[in-house]
Short mmCIF file of C-alpha atoms in Angstrom, two decimals:
data_model
loop_
_atom_site.label_atom_id
_atom_site.label_comp_id
_atom_site.label_asym_id
_atom_site.label_seq_id
_atom_site.Cartn_x
_atom_site.Cartn_y
_atom_site.Cartn_z
CA UNK A 1458 44.36 17.19 -16.01
CA UNK A 1459 46.87 14.39 -15.38
CA UNK A 1460 45.41 10.91 -15.47
CA UNK A 1461 46.26 7.29 -14.81
CA UNK A 1462 46.77 5.36 -18.03
CA UNK A 1463 46.50 1.62 -18.47
CA UNK A 1464 47.56 -0.65 -21.30
CA UNK A 1465 46.32 -2.68 -23.03
CA UNK A 1466 42.62 -1.83 -22.89
CA UNK A 1467 41.75 -5.47 -23.64
CA UNK A 1468 43.92 -8.54 -23.20
CA UNK A 1469 42.91 -12.00 -24.35
CA UNK A 1470 45.03 -14.87 -23.06
CA UNK A 1471 44.86 -18.62 -22.95
CA UNK A 1472 44.45 -20.27 -19.57
CA UNK A 1473 47.79 -21.11 -17.99
CA UNK A 1474 49.64 -18.26 -19.62
CA UNK A 1475 51.22 -15.34 -17.81
CA UNK A 1476 49.94 -11.80 -18.33
CA UNK A 1477 51.35 -8.43 -17.40
CA UNK A 1478 49.00 -5.49 -17.05
CA UNK A 1479 50.62 -2.09 -17.25
CA UNK A 1480 49.81 1.20 -15.60
CA UNK A 1481 51.33 4.65 -15.60
CA UNK A 1482 50.22 6.43 -12.43
CA UNK A 1483 50.02 10.19 -12.08
CA UNK A 1484 53.59 11.41 -11.89
CA UNK A 1485 53.69 13.04 -8.45
CA UNK A 1486 51.62 10.34 -6.74
CA UNK A 1487 53.27 8.09 -4.18
CA UNK A 1488 50.69 5.31 -3.59
CA UNK A 1489 49.63 2.84 -6.23
CA UNK A 1490 46.83 0.29 -6.25
CA UNK A 1491 45.30 -2.53 -8.24
CA UNK A 1492 41.61 -3.46 -8.12
CA UNK A 1493 39.58 -5.92 -10.09
CA UNK A 1494 35.91 -6.07 -11.06
CA UNK A 1495 34.53 -9.39 -12.15
CA UNK A 1496 31.60 -8.83 -14.50
CA UNK A 1497 28.49 -7.91 -12.54
CA UNK A 1498 30.28 -7.92 -9.19
CA UNK A 1499 31.90 -5.43 -6.84
CA UNK A 1500 35.16 -3.65 -7.41
CA UNK A 1501 37.60 -5.53 -5.17
CA UNK A 1502 40.86 -4.30 -3.69
CA UNK A 1503 43.90 -6.36 -4.62
CA UNK A 1504 47.01 -4.56 -3.46
CA UNK A 1505 48.56 -1.23 -2.54
CA UNK A 1506 52.18 -0.28 -3.13
CA UNK A 1507 54.33 2.42 -1.59
CA UNK A 1508 58.03 3.13 -1.48
CA UNK A 1509 58.77 0.16 -3.74
CA UNK A 1510 57.03 -2.42 -1.63
CA UNK A 1511 53.58 -3.83 -1.00
CA UNK A 1512 51.88 -1.99 1.87
CA UNK A 1513 48.56 -3.88 1.98
CA UNK A 1514 47.08 -6.77 0.09
CA UNK A 1515 43.79 -8.64 0.12
CA UNK A 1516 43.13 -12.36 0.34
CA UNK A 1517 42.66 -12.38 -3.41
CA UNK A 1518 46.27 -11.34 -3.95
CA UNK A 1519 47.92 -14.72 -3.54
CA UNK A 1520 51.18 -16.13 -4.91
CA UNK A 1521 49.74 -16.07 -8.41
CA UNK A 1522 49.95 -12.28 -8.40
CA UNK A 1523 52.88 -9.91 -8.18
CA UNK A 1524 53.41 -6.19 -8.64
CA UNK A 1525 56.43 -4.24 -9.67
CA UNK A 1526 57.53 -0.71 -10.37
CA UNK A 1527 60.29 -1.47 -12.85
CA UNK A 1528 61.17 2.16 -13.53
CA UNK A 1529 60.12 5.62 -12.44
CA UNK A 1530 56.84 5.63 -14.31
CA UNK A 1531 55.32 2.16 -14.79
CA UNK A 1532 53.46 0.03 -12.25
CA UNK A 1533 52.70 -3.51 -13.37
CA UNK A 1534 50.50 -6.38 -12.23
CA UNK A 1535 51.69 -9.84 -13.24
CA UNK A 1536 49.36 -12.82 -13.11
CA UNK A 1537 51.11 -16.16 -13.43
CA UNK A 1538 49.39 -19.24 -14.80
CA UNK A 1539 46.06 -17.54 -15.43
CA UNK A 1540 42.77 -19.24 -14.62
CA UNK A 1541 39.34 -18.75 -16.15
CA UNK A 1542 38.18 -16.98 -13.01
CA UNK A 1543 40.86 -14.33 -13.47
CA UNK A 1544 38.72 -12.86 -16.25
CA UNK A 1545 37.79 -9.40 -15.03
CA UNK A 1546 38.34 -5.70 -15.47
CA UNK A 1547 41.54 -4.67 -13.70
CA UNK A 1548 41.82 -1.09 -12.52
CA UNK A 1549 45.00 0.70 -11.54
CA UNK A 1550 44.79 3.71 -9.24
CA UNK A 1551 47.16 6.17 -7.64
CA UNK A 1552 46.96 8.77 -4.91
CA UNK A 1553 49.28 11.53 -3.71
CA UNK A 1554 49.10 10.46 -0.09
CA UNK A 1555 47.40 8.09 2.24
CA UNK A 1556 44.33 8.68 4.41
CA UNK A 1557 41.47 10.76 3.02
CA UNK A 1558 43.15 11.01 -0.33
CA UNK A 1559 40.92 10.13 -3.28
CA UNK A 1560 42.41 7.59 -5.58
CA UNK A 1561 42.52 8.40 -9.27
CA UNK A 1562 41.59 5.43 -11.43
CA UNK A 1563 42.63 4.40 -14.90
CA UNK A 1564 40.11 3.25 -17.50
CA UNK A 1565 40.93 -0.38 -16.77
CA UNK A 1566 42.20 -3.39 -18.68
CA UNK A 1567 39.64 -6.01 -19.59
CA UNK A 1568 41.31 -9.41 -19.18
CA UNK A 1569 39.65 -12.34 -20.90
CA UNK A 1570 41.00 -15.83 -20.19
CA UNK A 1571 40.04 -18.49 -22.70
CA UNK B 1185 34.66 -5.36 9.38
CA UNK B 1186 34.24 -2.89 6.56
CA UNK B 1187 31.53 -3.08 3.95
CA UNK B 1188 29.30 -0.93 1.80
CA UNK B 1189 25.72 -1.67 0.83
CA UNK B 1190 23.99 0.31 -1.86
CA UNK B 1191 20.58 0.06 -3.38
CA UNK B 1192 20.02 -2.45 -6.12
CA UNK B 1193 19.60 -1.22 -9.63
CA UNK B 1194 18.97 -0.66 -12.34
CA UNK B 1195 17.31 2.69 -11.84
CA UNK B 1196 15.49 4.34 -14.73
CA UNK B 1197 14.36 7.96 -14.46
CA UNK B 1198 12.97 10.58 -16.76
CA UNK B 1199 15.04 13.67 -17.41
CA UNK B 1200 14.68 16.31 -14.66
CA UNK B 1201 13.51 13.74 -12.11
CA UNK B 1202 14.92 13.65 -8.57
CA UNK B 1203 17.54 11.00 -7.89
CA UNK B 1204 18.39 9.21 -4.67
CA UNK B 1205 20.77 6.29 -4.49
CA UNK B 1206 20.98 4.87 -0.99
CA UNK B 1207 24.29 3.82 0.54
CA UNK B 1208 24.99 2.52 4.02
CA UNK B 1209 28.25 1.32 5.45
CA UNK B 1210 29.85 -0.56 8.29
CA UNK B 1211 33.34 0.34 9.32
CA UNK B 1212 35.83 0.16 12.11
CA UNK B 1213 37.27 3.53 12.98
CA UNK B 1214 36.45 6.67 11.05
CA UNK B 1215 36.39 6.10 7.30
CA UNK B 1216 36.18 8.61 4.49
CA UNK B 1217 33.27 8.13 2.12
CA UNK B 1218 33.19 8.53 -1.63
CA UNK B 1219 30.95 8.28 -4.64
CA UNK B 1220 32.59 7.17 -7.88
CA UNK B 1221 30.93 7.15 -11.29
CA UNK B 1222 31.66 4.85 -14.21
CA UNK B 1223 30.43 6.02 -17.59
CA UNK B 1224 30.02 3.37 -20.31
CA UNK B 1225 33.38 2.07 -21.47
CA UNK B 1226 35.34 4.20 -19.03
CA UNK B 1227 37.07 3.81 -15.68
CA UNK B 1228 36.03 4.98 -12.26
CA UNK B 1229 35.91 8.72 -11.75
CA UNK B 1230 35.66 10.43 -8.39
CA UNK B 1231 32.32 12.22 -8.12
CA UNK B 1232 32.42 13.52 -4.55
CA UNK B 1233 33.75 12.74 -1.11
CA UNK B 1234 33.29 13.47 2.59
CA UNK B 1235 35.96 12.85 5.16
CA UNK B 1236 34.13 13.25 8.47
CA UNK B 1237 30.67 13.14 10.01
CA UNK B 1238 28.22 15.81 8.81
CA UNK B 1239 30.44 16.78 5.88
CA UNK B 1240 28.58 17.26 2.62
CA UNK B 1241 30.30 16.37 -0.63
CA UNK B 1242 29.00 17.98 -3.80
CA UNK B 1243 29.89 18.08 -7.47
CA UNK B 1244 28.02 18.54 -10.77
CA UNK B 1245 24.72 18.96 -8.93
CA UNK B 1246 25.16 15.73 -6.95
CA UNK B 1247 25.28 15.82 -3.15
CA UNK B 1248 25.84 13.35 -0.33
CA UNK B 1249 26.05 13.92 3.41
CA UNK B 1250 28.13 11.77 5.75
CA UNK B 1251 25.65 10.66 8.43
CA UNK B 1252 27.43 8.86 11.25
CA UNK B 1253 24.26 8.27 13.25
CA UNK B 1254 22.62 6.34 10.42
CA UNK B 1255 25.93 5.15 8.85
CA UNK B 1256 24.72 6.44 5.51
CA UNK B 1257 25.99 8.44 2.55
CA UNK B 1258 23.04 8.69 0.16
CA UNK B 1259 23.62 10.27 -3.23
CA UNK B 1260 21.08 12.85 -4.43
CA UNK B 1261 20.54 15.08 -7.42
CA UNK B 1262 17.61 17.39 -7.87
CA UNK B 1263 17.26 17.15 -11.63
CA UNK B 1264 19.00 14.40 -13.60
CA UNK B 1265 20.08 14.67 -17.20
CA UNK B 1266 20.57 12.04 -19.90
CA UNK B 1267 24.31 12.55 -19.55
CA UNK B 1268 24.11 11.31 -15.94
CA UNK B 1269 23.44 7.79 -17.18
CA UNK B 1270 26.21 5.68 -15.66
CA UNK B 1271 26.99 3.24 -12.87
CA UNK B 1272 27.45 4.84 -9.45
CA UNK B 1273 29.61 3.26 -6.76
CA UNK B 1274 29.60 4.14 -3.10
CA UNK B 1275 32.90 3.46 -1.38
CA UNK B 1276 34.62 3.83 1.95
CA UNK B 1277 38.30 4.32 2.57
CA UNK B 1278 39.35 2.94 5.90
CA UNK B 1279 42.25 4.04 8.03
CA UNK B 1280 44.29 1.22 6.51
CA UNK B 1281 44.00 3.00 3.15
CA UNK B 1282 41.86 0.28 1.60
CA UNK B 1283 38.81 1.04 -0.49
CA UNK B 1284 35.64 -0.99 -0.06
CA UNK B 1285 33.14 -0.57 -2.87
CA UNK B 1286 29.44 -1.22 -3.10
CA UNK B 1287 28.09 -3.32 -5.94
CA UNK B 1288 27.23 -0.28 -8.04
CA UNK B 1289 23.87 1.11 -9.11
CA UNK B 1290 23.17 1.51 -12.80
CA UNK B 1291 21.26 4.68 -13.66
CA UNK B 1292 19.57 5.27 -17.01
CA UNK B 1293 17.99 8.65 -17.67
CA UNK B 1294 15.53 8.80 -20.53
CA UNK B 1295 14.60 12.01 -22.37
#
């Protein structure tokens, strides 16, 4: 069964540095998402992406964050000037369509900011 | 607004016990409801879903019924196994295509 893949599985970065989290969504899916889960807290929506542009974003997704689909397969989340509170598990997801469509999640990237 | 509340964990059960994990929601419009499961060290996996009132989602012996009158989507399983040990997340998908997750309920099943 096709799946969403994320790399790396664990990223350790010094505060203030930029990180890029990578995702390969399921190939025939059209909608892409990023979520984060701070340890012990809820999974929180960050952003959704369709047709090469952001379709929705949450309050968390401020100017520090950006997303890109640089080619036909990858979907990336860039975090500029990381802060300690950016430490979390980041999940990528994709879905074939919009409403009522379950989103298929990757295994996540654990981001640790030192 | 949209939110999901699920019962606090952790939950510890003996094998073959009956499981209920409560989930209630608030939403504008008519959301779809989901249960996701996260096994240790893995990502979120869809367990089951229901897209409208009175629908019952089921998978791997788990069931949940979309109850509009009580705004609930409780997860049940008649006989749990050790392999069911995981964290279970209730979630709603609103008409704006955003997921709202509960805090997760950790389940440990002991032999």
